[in-house]
Amino acid sequence: MAGTGKNEEVLKESFMTKRSQNKRAFTHPNWKERWFVLSPENLIYYDGDKQSGRRKERGRVKLSEVVAVECVDTEVFHRDWVFQLCYSSEENEQIVLYIAAATSQERDQWLDHLRRLVAQNPCLSDHYHNGCIKGNQWTCCKGGKEVAACTRVTWTNNNPVGQPTPSPTPDARSEMMPGTPGGRFKPPERQRKVVVALYDYNAIDPGDIPLRKHEEFEVIEDTQEYWWKMKNLQTGVEGFAPSNYVREKETIGLHQYDWYLGDATRQRAEVFLMQQEREGCFVVRNSTTNSGIYTLSLFSKRSHPQVKHYHIKKDSEGNYYLSHNIKCQTIPDLIFRHQHNPAGLPVRLRPPTHGRHAPTIPGPHPDKWEIDPNELNLLEELGSGQFGVVRHGKLRNLDVAVKMMKEGTMSENDFIEEAQVMTKLRHPNLVQLYGVCSMYRPIYIVTEYLKNGSLLNYLRSKDKVLINNNEVLLDMCLQVCEGMAYLERQKFIHRDLAARNCLVGAHGEIKVGDFGLARHVVDDEYTGSGGAKFPIKWAAPEVLNFMRFSSKSDVWAYGVLMWEVFSCGKMPYGKAKNTEVVEMVVQKGCVLDKPRFCPDNVYNVMRRCWDRTPEMRPAFNDIIRIFQDE
Ligand code: ADP
Ligand code: MG
C-alpha cells in the first residue's frame, strides 16, 4: 500500500501526544495520542495504542523541510516534556508540530535523534518561537503570526555547504565533529541537569540521599525511570532519590510554590481547601477548560464554608489580574499583593499551611522487589480480607501495609511472577506495590499504606457529610477512573474492582488496590461465578455467563463502584441474594436504580458502563473526558 510507510526503515518509535495543528481557526486545539515513527526521511504519526502498535497513518513531516527542533516553554501548554518541530509545508507555510513525550528522557532522545537527521538541512533556522500562537499572537514575544522567531536556538549545526556563514554563536555545539568525514554534526553534549527538590524525602535505603524542599541537585544518572542518582549541590553528597520528588530547575516555574496544584481538577482543589478550613486559604491551578489559563480557588466561611473559583485574567500588556486595581507581571507577584489587599476578592489570600502532599515513593529500592522480612517492623492490624490479615508496618522509616496471604489461597508461583509485573505499575491512583517477602510462609505482600482505609468504610463512616456532596463524590469517581485508565492502557485487567478494594489516603486521595490478585486465587468459592465469595454484584453479564474478563468488564464493575460512591456505601441490589442478582442482570437485563441524590448526568455514565454489549461501553479514558466536560 502506498504511503503507509510500512516499508520504511524505523529508527525510533514511541507513543506520544501531539497537539492538533489547528489548521482551521475555529477548531479548539486538543491533544491526541499517536504512534510516532522516525525513518531516515520522515517523521510519521499513526493512530494506534501502546499495545497494538500503529494503525492508520495520520500525517508525516518530511525531515528535509524541518527548520528547527526545540523544546517549548512548559507554561505554554501546562504539559511537561513538550518539544516542537518547525517545518515548511508544501505551500511553503511555516508549521509547528508540538509533541509531548512522557518523560524528560524520552523527549531528550527524540530531540537528539531528530537533530542528527536534520543537521544538514540547508533551511535550518537559528531562531524559533518558544511559545505558541494564541489568539493571533505568539505567547513568547507577543508578536503577530508572521513576526520573526524570537528565541535563539539552543542547538546549532555547523554551517551547511553552500550556505552563507551564519553569525557565530557562543554555542560550543556548533563545532565540527573531528575526523568524521562529511559529519558536521556534533551531538549535543549531555547538558548538566540541575533539579530542585519539590518535597522532603527521608532516605529509606543506605544508597539513598535525603531531599529537602528547595535544595538543588545535579542529576548524575537517570537511566532508571523512578530512581535517579543525584548530587546535592551544596553538600556534595551523592545517592539515589525518587525522580518524582524533583523537577528540572529550568522548568520549575510555579511548581516551586506550595500553593500551585498544577493540573488538579476543580473538585480536587475544593477537597484540598475544605480540609484546611482556613479563611482565605487558596490554591492556583491550571484551568481545566482553557489551556494556558490559571484559576485561583479560594476558601471562605463568610456566608457559609465554600470554595470559589476565579480565572486569573491577562490584559493586553500581558499583566495578570483578578480585579482591575491590582495588575502584576507575574502570578507570584499578584498572589503576594492579594495577601495584603483583598481588592475585589472576598478576603485576603492566605497560603495553605501544608501545601501539596508529596507523591508516593516509587518503591523502596530500584528493582528490588524481594523484601527481607527482617527489615519489616510489623505494627497494628488494619483489617482482614479474603486473602488474609493486613497489618500496618514500617519498612525502615517508610509506612507500609503488609498483607499476609492466607496459605492455600493463591497459586504462589504465578503470583510471585505477577508481582514482578505489578511493581512496575505506577500511577498516583493505584496502590503502589513495594515488593513481596516470598522466602518464608505466609507470603507477605508489601504495599504503600493509606491512612483512611478502604473506600467502602470511608463512604459509610462519612455518609452524613458526603451524601449530596456531589463535587467530592465525583472527584472520588474521577480518581478511581484515572487509575483504571492507566491499567487499561497497560492492558492489565483488574477483575475485582469495587469500593472495598479501593483505599483512601491521608488527604482524601483514592487509590485502586488488589489489582490482578483475583487471577491467582485458587479458592473455588471465589473463582467460579457460582462461589459464595465471587463478586457477583460487580460482574458484567459476559463474566457471569462465560467468565469472560476484559477491560470492559472492569468498566461494568466501575459503574457499580460509581453507584456505591453516590449512595455512600450502600450494598448494590440491597439484600438480594446472588442467585437473584444473576437472574435480574443476566435474564431480565435489570440495572441498579439511580441513588437518591445522584445527578442525572452522573447516572447516565453508570448506565453507559452497564451496556450489555461490552464493546459499547465507554473506555476509562472516555469516561474521564465525559467527567471533565461536566
Ligand atoms: P483482601 O483483599 O484480602 O480482602 P483487603 O485488601 O480488602 O484484603 O484489606 C482488608 C482491610 O485492610 C481493608 O478493608 C482496609 O481496611 C485494610 N487495608 C488493606 N490494605 C491497606 C493499605 N494499603 N493501607 C491501609 N489499610 C489497608
Ligand atoms: Mg480486598
XYZ file of C-alpha atoms and ligand atoms in Angstrom:
658
model
C 0.000 0.000 0.000
C 1.394 3.348 -0.951
C 2.166 5.892 1.664
C 1.667 3.725 4.728
C 5.339 3.875 5.473
C 5.333 0.164 6.334
C 8.489 -0.400 4.303
C 10.404 2.472 5.690
C 13.289 1.865 7.980
C 12.269 2.568 11.551
C 14.929 4.410 13.522
C 12.841 5.162 16.547
C 9.226 4.891 17.520
C 7.110 5.708 20.517
C 3.688 6.570 21.694
C 3.395 10.276 22.429
C 0.830 13.040 22.490
C 0.540 15.546 19.720
C -1.207 18.856 19.630
C -3.705 19.203 16.836
C -2.414 21.575 14.237
C -5.483 23.674 14.244
C -5.471 24.359 10.572
C -8.946 25.748 10.807
C -9.094 28.700 13.120
C -12.409 27.762 14.713
C -11.441 24.315 15.981
C -10.291 24.163 19.567
C -6.751 22.763 19.715
C -6.582 19.454 21.501
C -4.018 16.738 22.201
C -4.169 13.270 20.743
C -2.172 10.149 21.407
C -0.310 8.907 18.362
C 2.335 6.426 17.399
C 5.347 8.358 16.157
C 7.755 6.629 13.836
C 11.031 8.123 12.744
C 12.507 6.968 9.457
C 15.608 8.419 7.811
C 13.388 10.682 5.690
C 10.196 11.261 7.622
C 8.534 11.634 10.963
C 5.235 9.800 10.560
C 2.384 9.583 13.028
C -0.295 6.950 13.200
C -3.458 6.109 15.011
C -2.903 3.316 17.442
C -2.258 2.469 21.042
C 0.560 1.173 23.157
C -0.198 -2.482 22.736
C -1.465 -2.957 19.237
C 1.056 -0.511 17.847
C 0.439 1.638 14.832
C -2.602 1.587 12.608
C -3.730 4.245 10.163
C -1.286 6.936 9.119
C -2.417 10.383 10.213
C 0.318 12.567 8.865
C 4.000 12.957 8.194
C 6.690 15.575 8.166
C 9.494 15.433 5.636
C 12.670 15.822 7.619
C 14.310 17.763 4.795
C 11.775 20.544 5.375
C 12.478 20.882 9.080
C 13.826 24.259 10.143
C 14.045 23.782 13.921
C 13.841 21.095 16.592
C 13.462 22.651 20.016
C 11.728 22.467 23.389
C 8.764 24.649 24.321
C 8.262 26.742 27.418
C 6.360 24.413 29.786
C 3.998 27.128 30.972
C 2.545 27.434 27.487
C 0.633 24.172 27.476
C 0.878 23.160 31.129
C 2.491 19.998 29.943
C 5.879 18.629 30.666
C 8.350 17.471 28.075
C 6.869 19.176 25.047
C 9.109 19.678 22.043
C 8.476 21.221 18.674
C 9.315 20.565 15.088
C 9.083 23.624 12.825
C 8.849 22.889 9.141
C 7.580 24.353 5.910
C 4.562 22.855 4.230
C 4.284 22.204 0.519
C 2.636 25.594 0.203
C 5.709 26.984 1.929
C 3.798 27.854 5.043
C 5.649 27.620 8.366
C 4.059 24.988 10.547
C 4.886 23.921 14.091
C 4.202 20.435 15.340
C 4.081 20.217 19.144
C 4.694 16.810 20.677
C 4.604 15.853 24.356
C 6.852 12.991 25.423
C 6.099 11.011 28.569
C 9.408 11.650 30.307
C 12.318 14.051 30.046
C 14.497 11.188 28.873
C 12.135 10.346 26.060
C 11.987 13.955 24.971
C 15.774 14.288 25.020
C 16.194 11.141 22.972
C 13.781 12.391 20.340
C 15.475 15.775 20.224
C 18.799 14.064 19.800
C 17.605 11.721 17.032
C 15.750 14.396 15.127
C 18.637 16.832 15.327
C 21.039 14.269 13.967
C 18.776 13.702 10.973
C 18.116 17.330 10.148
C 21.626 18.559 10.904
C 22.418 19.000 7.201
C 19.226 20.820 6.281
C 20.113 23.998 4.397
C 16.913 25.578 5.660
C 17.771 25.266 9.389
C 16.907 28.410 11.233
C 18.893 29.965 14.060
C 15.800 31.271 15.822
C 12.468 29.803 16.853
C 9.449 30.711 18.973
C 9.465 29.011 22.371
C 5.732 29.584 22.791
C 2.746 29.024 20.558
C 0.144 31.110 18.764
C -2.775 32.032 20.979
C -5.421 34.370 19.743
C -3.494 35.957 16.961
C -0.148 36.312 18.642
C 2.804 34.336 19.887
C 2.730 33.714 23.639
C 6.511 34.182 23.803
C 7.104 37.545 22.141
C 3.519 38.780 21.770
C 4.240 39.356 18.086
C 1.685 38.662 15.381
C 1.585 35.396 13.446
C 4.108 36.491 10.845
C 6.651 38.030 13.211
C 10.192 36.645 13.041
C 11.134 33.971 15.550
C 12.245 35.499 18.815
C 14.403 32.959 20.606
C 17.877 31.819 19.653
C 18.068 28.072 19.043
C 19.759 26.095 21.794
C 21.465 23.814 19.352
C 23.089 24.540 16.006
C 24.792 22.542 13.338
C 27.863 23.785 11.591
C 27.431 25.974 8.573
C 25.920 23.736 5.886
C 27.545 23.538 2.455
C 26.702 26.358 0.083
C 25.087 28.485 2.734
C 26.277 31.848 3.918
C 28.086 31.570 7.207
C 25.651 32.315 9.994
C 26.738 34.805 12.590
C 28.878 32.984 15.122
C 27.057 31.792 18.167
C 28.675 31.264 21.527
C 27.241 27.807 21.389
C 30.038 25.280 21.708
C 27.916 22.666 19.998
C 28.385 24.267 16.603
C 31.872 22.810 16.309
C 32.857 20.282 13.679
C 32.951 16.730 14.774
C 36.638 15.888 14.315
C 37.538 13.070 11.991
C 34.030 12.284 10.779
C 34.021 12.667 7.038
C 31.213 14.933 5.991
C 29.950 14.864 9.570
C 29.380 18.411 10.536
C 27.116 17.438 13.296
C 28.386 17.075 16.758
C 25.838 15.515 19.051
C 24.858 17.910 21.773
C 26.883 17.371 24.900
C 24.794 15.980 27.646
C 23.679 19.100 29.361
C 24.162 19.292 33.066
C 20.754 18.597 34.512
C 20.046 20.551 37.662
C 16.893 19.739 39.591
C 15.166 21.262 42.589
C 13.513 19.220 45.344
C 9.770 19.831 45.483
C 9.231 17.794 48.636
C 11.215 16.475 51.573
C 12.363 12.902 51.264
C 13.867 10.852 54.078
C 16.374 8.360 52.789
C 14.970 4.858 53.088
C 17.793 2.824 51.720
C 21.508 3.023 52.537
C 22.217 4.149 48.971
C 19.695 6.999 49.150
C 20.170 10.645 49.933
C 17.654 12.833 51.729
C 15.977 15.706 49.893
C 14.936 18.964 51.493
C 12.451 21.147 49.704
C 14.093 23.845 47.512
C 17.554 22.256 47.650
C 19.325 21.854 44.307
C 20.851 18.692 42.924
C 22.760 17.675 39.865
C 21.461 14.525 38.211
C 24.326 12.100 37.732
C 22.433 9.114 36.400
C 18.874 8.921 35.173
C 18.835 5.561 33.439
C 16.198 4.236 35.829
C 12.899 5.936 35.361
C 11.990 6.471 39.003
C 15.254 6.490 40.921
C 17.894 8.959 39.904
C 21.374 9.266 41.252
C 21.897 12.865 42.295
C 24.450 15.054 43.943
C 23.460 17.686 46.463
C 24.973 20.872 45.063
C 25.563 22.321 48.497
C 26.924 19.375 50.409
C 28.304 17.316 47.534
C 26.630 14.183 48.930
C 25.606 11.671 46.262
C 22.974 8.964 46.209
C 19.595 7.843 44.913
C 16.320 9.683 45.342
C 12.876 9.377 43.703
C 12.654 11.287 40.429
C 9.052 12.308 41.107
C 10.245 14.381 44.085
C 12.317 16.763 41.977
C 11.837 18.964 38.986
C 14.241 20.399 36.470
C 15.301 23.849 37.586
C 14.816 25.217 34.097
C 11.134 24.325 34.024
C 10.246 24.719 37.667
C 8.051 27.818 37.163
C 5.126 27.856 39.567
C 5.911 24.350 40.796
C 8.225 25.843 43.401
C 5.213 27.263 45.249
C 3.228 25.227 47.731
C 0.019 26.827 46.573
C 0.350 25.645 42.981
C -1.577 22.440 42.297
C -0.774 22.082 38.583
C -3.377 20.020 36.754
C -5.554 19.308 39.793
C -9.252 19.386 38.943
C -11.732 21.821 40.437
C -13.077 19.031 42.638
C -9.574 18.206 43.899
C -8.909 21.845 44.760
C -12.205 22.015 46.654
C -11.457 18.924 48.681
C -7.959 20.226 49.446
C -9.226 23.620 50.641
C -12.219 22.259 52.544
C -9.803 20.090 54.525
C -7.662 23.054 55.541
C -10.733 25.087 56.521
C -8.790 28.345 56.823
C -10.357 31.644 55.894
C -8.635 32.989 52.777
C -6.749 29.779 52.064
C -6.138 29.442 48.336
C -4.505 27.418 45.582
C -3.687 28.180 41.962
C -4.184 25.517 39.310
C -4.355 25.184 35.571
C -7.790 25.810 34.226
C -9.354 22.549 33.075
C -11.274 24.193 30.279
C -8.746 26.663 28.858
C -5.167 25.657 28.395
C -2.730 28.411 29.285
C -5.146 29.975 31.776
C -4.833 29.737 35.541
C -7.585 29.516 38.115
C -7.458 30.735 41.699
C -9.559 28.642 44.095
C -10.327 30.373 47.370
C -11.903 29.157 50.607
C -14.093 31.450 52.636
C -16.538 30.985 55.504
C -18.129 34.406 55.091
C -21.670 33.231 54.390
C -21.071 29.500 54.691
C -17.915 27.442 54.099
C -17.353 27.350 50.373
C -14.715 27.420 47.675
C -14.918 29.980 44.884
C -13.011 29.847 41.633
C -11.644 32.811 39.694
C -9.891 32.860 36.355
C -6.671 34.840 36.556
C -7.034 37.225 33.630
C -4.395 38.830 31.473
C -4.607 42.317 29.977
C -3.340 43.369 26.550
C 0.122 44.093 28.001
C 0.357 40.609 29.432
C -0.223 41.628 33.068
C -2.104 39.240 35.315
C -5.054 40.425 37.356
C -8.004 39.288 39.435
C -9.518 42.724 39.857
C -8.726 45.848 37.894
C -6.971 47.633 40.770
C -4.102 45.172 41.074
C -2.160 44.100 37.988
C 1.188 42.313 38.092
C 3.683 40.893 35.651
C 3.854 37.511 37.328
C 1.399 35.308 39.177
C 3.544 35.081 42.353
C 3.609 38.916 42.482
C -0.141 39.023 42.066
C -0.639 36.488 44.846
C 1.701 38.437 47.099
C -0.240 41.676 46.567
C -3.550 39.960 47.299
C -2.149 38.569 50.534
C -2.131 42.140 51.758
C -5.116 43.564 49.959
C -8.287 41.667 49.062
C -9.069 44.218 46.316
C -12.214 42.682 44.903
C -11.804 39.197 46.402
C -13.982 38.358 49.428
C -10.913 38.045 51.714
C -7.149 38.456 51.745
C -5.277 35.428 50.474
C -3.543 33.105 52.908
C -1.263 30.366 51.623
C -2.139 26.810 52.683
C -0.379 25.666 55.881
C 0.536 22.378 54.325
C 0.978 22.518 50.592
C 0.617 19.817 48.018
C 1.292 16.466 49.530
C 4.287 14.506 48.405
C 3.666 11.786 45.827
C 4.047 8.119 46.642
C 7.599 6.896 46.782
C 8.097 4.610 43.803
C 9.002 1.506 45.779
C 11.801 1.399 48.315
C 14.572 0.265 46.061
C 15.445 0.241 42.413
C 14.497 -3.180 41.068
C 14.468 -4.873 44.440
C 11.086 -6.410 44.871
C 12.055 -9.192 47.233
C 11.963 -7.612 50.672
C 13.910 -9.002 53.601
C 11.363 -9.650 56.382
C 13.986 -8.555 58.943
C 13.675 -5.061 57.581
C 9.949 -5.041 58.265
C 8.606 -3.927 61.599
C 5.017 -5.134 61.948
C 2.533 -2.906 63.784
C -1.238 -2.968 64.386
C -3.758 -4.975 62.384
C -5.619 -2.907 59.798
C -8.239 -5.373 58.794
C -8.694 -8.731 57.268
C -9.994 -9.738 53.912
C -10.347 -12.709 51.668
C -6.639 -13.221 51.338
C -5.686 -12.896 54.956
C -4.773 -10.350 57.596
C -3.473 -6.886 56.698
C -1.123 -5.124 59.122
C 0.404 -1.700 59.290
C 4.197 -1.844 59.245
C 7.404 0.073 58.821
C 9.937 -0.746 56.181
C 12.878 1.131 57.692
C 11.157 4.521 58.128
C 8.525 4.066 55.427
C 4.899 3.347 56.358
C 3.673 0.232 54.600
C 0.737 -2.157 54.639
C 1.599 -5.841 54.837
C -0.877 -8.327 53.516
C -0.208 -11.791 54.838
C -1.520 -14.265 52.333
C -3.560 -16.991 53.893
C -1.842 -20.221 52.953
C -3.503 -22.116 50.166
C -5.459 -19.145 48.822
C -3.087 -18.322 45.995
C -1.135 -20.128 43.358
C 2.082 -18.800 44.779
C 4.492 -19.133 41.901
C 2.153 -17.455 39.467
C 1.577 -14.747 41.964
C 5.258 -14.047 42.555
C 5.834 -13.792 38.842
C 2.940 -11.415 38.505
C 4.176 -9.376 41.459
C 7.229 -8.505 39.416
C 4.957 -7.019 36.789
C 2.879 -5.253 39.398
C 5.848 -3.473 40.974
C 6.331 -1.827 37.599
C 2.795 -0.417 37.515
C 2.951 3.111 38.838
C 0.188 5.628 38.986
C -0.918 8.167 41.602
C -4.304 6.396 41.756
C -3.033 2.856 42.165
C -1.913 1.406 45.480
C 1.807 1.065 44.950
C 3.131 -2.449 45.364
C 6.549 -2.207 47.007
C 7.519 -5.833 46.924
C 6.962 -9.250 48.423
C 8.545 -11.443 51.060
C 8.342 -14.814 49.380
C 11.161 -16.704 51.101
C 9.029 -17.819 54.041
C 5.388 -18.694 54.507
C 2.989 -16.978 54.636
C 3.930 -14.787 51.728
C 3.785 -11.077 52.526
C 2.678 -8.505 50.009
C 4.055 -5.106 50.919
C 2.264 -2.038 49.589
C 2.030 1.625 50.356
C -0.010 2.463 53.445
C -3.190 4.517 53.117
C -4.263 6.063 56.341
C -8.012 6.235 55.786
C -8.519 2.568 54.949
C -10.960 1.150 52.436
C -13.154 3.424 50.339
C -16.219 1.427 51.324
C -15.697 2.014 55.055
C -14.762 5.614 54.409
C -18.006 6.243 52.497
C -20.072 4.562 55.178
C -18.420 6.348 58.096
C -18.681 9.768 56.472
C -22.056 9.371 54.770
C -23.573 12.317 56.678
C -21.097 14.820 55.246
C -20.647 13.128 51.906
C -24.205 12.459 50.815
C -25.252 15.022 48.252
C -21.714 16.493 48.252
C -21.570 15.709 44.573
C -18.320 17.523 43.769
C -16.413 15.405 46.258
C -18.136 12.177 45.226
C -17.464 12.857 41.567
C -13.840 13.577 42.378
C -13.599 10.159 44.043
C -15.005 8.513 40.913
C -12.664 10.515 38.729
C -9.640 9.427 40.740
C -10.578 5.766 40.506
C -11.161 6.266 36.797
C -7.680 7.729 36.301
C -6.112 4.704 37.962
C -8.248 2.346 35.876
C -7.482 4.215 32.653
C -3.817 3.628 33.395
C -4.408 -0.116 33.949
C -6.411 -0.195 30.725
C -3.502 1.398 28.824
C -1.176 -1.186 30.332
C -3.614 -3.913 29.218
C -3.979 -5.020 32.800
C -7.387 -6.326 33.844
C -8.372 -5.733 37.454
C -11.148 -8.370 37.779
C -12.230 -7.279 41.253
C -12.870 -3.553 41.110
C -15.211 -2.460 43.911
C -15.257 0.191 46.638
C -13.960 -2.364 49.155
C -10.812 -2.767 47.081
C -10.024 0.943 46.840
C -8.253 2.813 49.613
C -8.281 6.389 50.866
C -5.115 8.279 51.766
C -4.485 10.906 54.419
C -5.516 13.740 52.106
C -8.576 12.100 50.616
C -6.712 10.679 47.647
C -8.288 7.497 46.329
C -6.256 4.578 45.043
C -7.248 1.338 43.411
C -5.831 -1.734 45.133
C -5.870 -5.513 44.809
C -5.412 -5.343 41.067
C -4.652 -8.596 39.372
C -4.795 -10.597 42.581
C -8.086 -12.211 41.677
C -6.496 -14.256 38.919
C -4.229 -16.120 41.328
C -6.868 -17.197 43.757
C -7.247 -20.956 43.978
C -10.211 -20.924 46.333
C -13.137 -22.109 44.195
C -15.580 -20.236 46.376
C -14.023 -17.173 44.818
C -13.082 -18.141 41.303
C -16.263 -19.675 39.966
C -19.213 -17.382 39.407
C -21.257 -19.808 41.499
C -18.926 -19.426 44.507
C -20.016 -17.588 47.629
C -17.120 -15.115 47.536
C -17.324 -14.318 43.859
C -18.111 -10.606 43.415
C -21.340 -11.270 41.501
C -22.854 -7.867 42.116
C -19.925 -6.225 40.323
C -19.756 -8.753 37.491
C -20.758 -7.983 33.909
C -23.181 -10.356 32.134
C -20.398 -11.858 29.992
C -18.463 -12.640 33.180
C -21.484 -14.289 34.778
C -22.180 -16.270 31.612
C -18.752 -17.156 30.280
C -16.195 -15.842 32.804
C -15.037 -13.510 30.069
C -12.937 -10.809 31.752
C -11.716 -7.742 29.916
C -11.125 -4.039 30.485
C -14.769 -3.674 29.503
C -15.876 -5.983 32.315
C -13.810 -3.717 34.588
C -15.861 -0.820 33.178
C -19.065 -2.574 34.244
C -17.671 -3.028 37.759
C -16.658 0.625 37.695
C -20.287 1.604 37.065
C -21.263 -0.364 40.172
C -18.459 1.367 42.088
C -19.840 4.758 40.992
C -23.174 3.633 42.321
C -21.554 2.672 45.656
C -19.883 6.083 45.835
C -23.051 8.048 45.095
C -25.053 6.017 47.572
C -22.300 6.419 50.193
C -21.501 2.758 50.577
C -24.863 1.019 50.212
C -24.841 -2.610 49.145
C -25.707 -2.866 45.441
C -29.037 -4.646 44.851
C -29.708 -4.407 48.608
C -30.341 -7.704 50.275
C -30.968 -9.584 47.030
C -29.194 -12.944 47.002
C -26.521 -13.670 44.447
C -28.755 -16.064 42.500
C -31.446 -13.398 42.320
C -28.926 -10.847 41.107
C -27.734 -13.177 38.359
C -31.303 -13.680 37.268
C -32.038 -9.970 37.299
C -28.872 -8.983 35.441
C -28.466 -11.862 33.016
C -32.026 -12.823 32.239
C -34.075 -9.730 32.869
C -31.443 -7.173 31.910
C -32.079 -5.086 35.031
C -29.612 -2.478 36.256
C -29.249 -0.598 39.551
C -31.573 2.333 40.219
C -30.338 5.884 40.481
C -29.086 6.623 44.027
C -31.228 9.202 45.776
C -29.115 12.348 45.391
C -27.223 11.315 42.297
C -27.363 13.872 39.442
C -28.854 12.602 36.167
C -25.692 13.143 34.148
C -23.680 11.011 36.587
C -26.298 8.252 36.488
C -26.143 8.374 32.683
C -22.449 7.496 32.876
C -23.277 4.486 35.070
C -25.898 3.390 32.552
C -23.339 3.523 29.775
C -20.987 1.327 31.842
C -23.817 -1.207 32.086
C -24.347 -1.614 28.369
C -24.945 -5.305 27.706
C -22.561 -5.267 24.760
C -19.039 -4.916 26.179
C -17.769 -3.058 23.103
C -20.465 -0.419 23.525
C -19.272 0.542 26.994
C -17.016 3.593 27.116
C -13.323 3.096 27.783
C -11.974 4.562 31.042
C -10.300 7.281 29.046
C -13.659 8.268 27.543
C -15.202 8.421 30.997
C -12.504 10.849 32.169
C -13.360 13.078 29.240
C -17.081 12.913 29.996
C -16.416 13.939 33.624
C -14.174 16.791 32.674
C -16.784 18.193 30.338
C -19.366 18.234 33.128
P -8.384 -8.628 50.968
O -8.021 -8.128 49.630
O -7.639 -9.808 51.436
O -9.858 -8.740 51.074
P -8.120 -6.034 51.729
O -7.088 -5.546 50.815
O -9.523 -5.740 51.350
O -7.960 -7.534 51.968
O -7.796 -5.456 53.148
C -8.621 -5.644 54.272
C -8.670 -4.341 55.075
O -7.350 -3.929 55.450
C -9.199 -3.190 54.240
O -10.578 -3.103 54.339
C -8.508 -1.988 54.844
O -9.221 -1.514 55.945
C -7.187 -2.543 55.321
N -6.106 -2.268 54.342
C -5.746 -3.039 53.300
N -4.727 -2.500 52.606
C -4.421 -1.343 53.213
C -3.457 -0.308 52.964
N -2.612 -0.374 51.922
N -3.432 0.749 53.790
C -4.297 0.813 54.813
N -5.223 -0.098 55.082
C -5.302 -1.187 54.324
Mg -9.664 -6.683 49.035
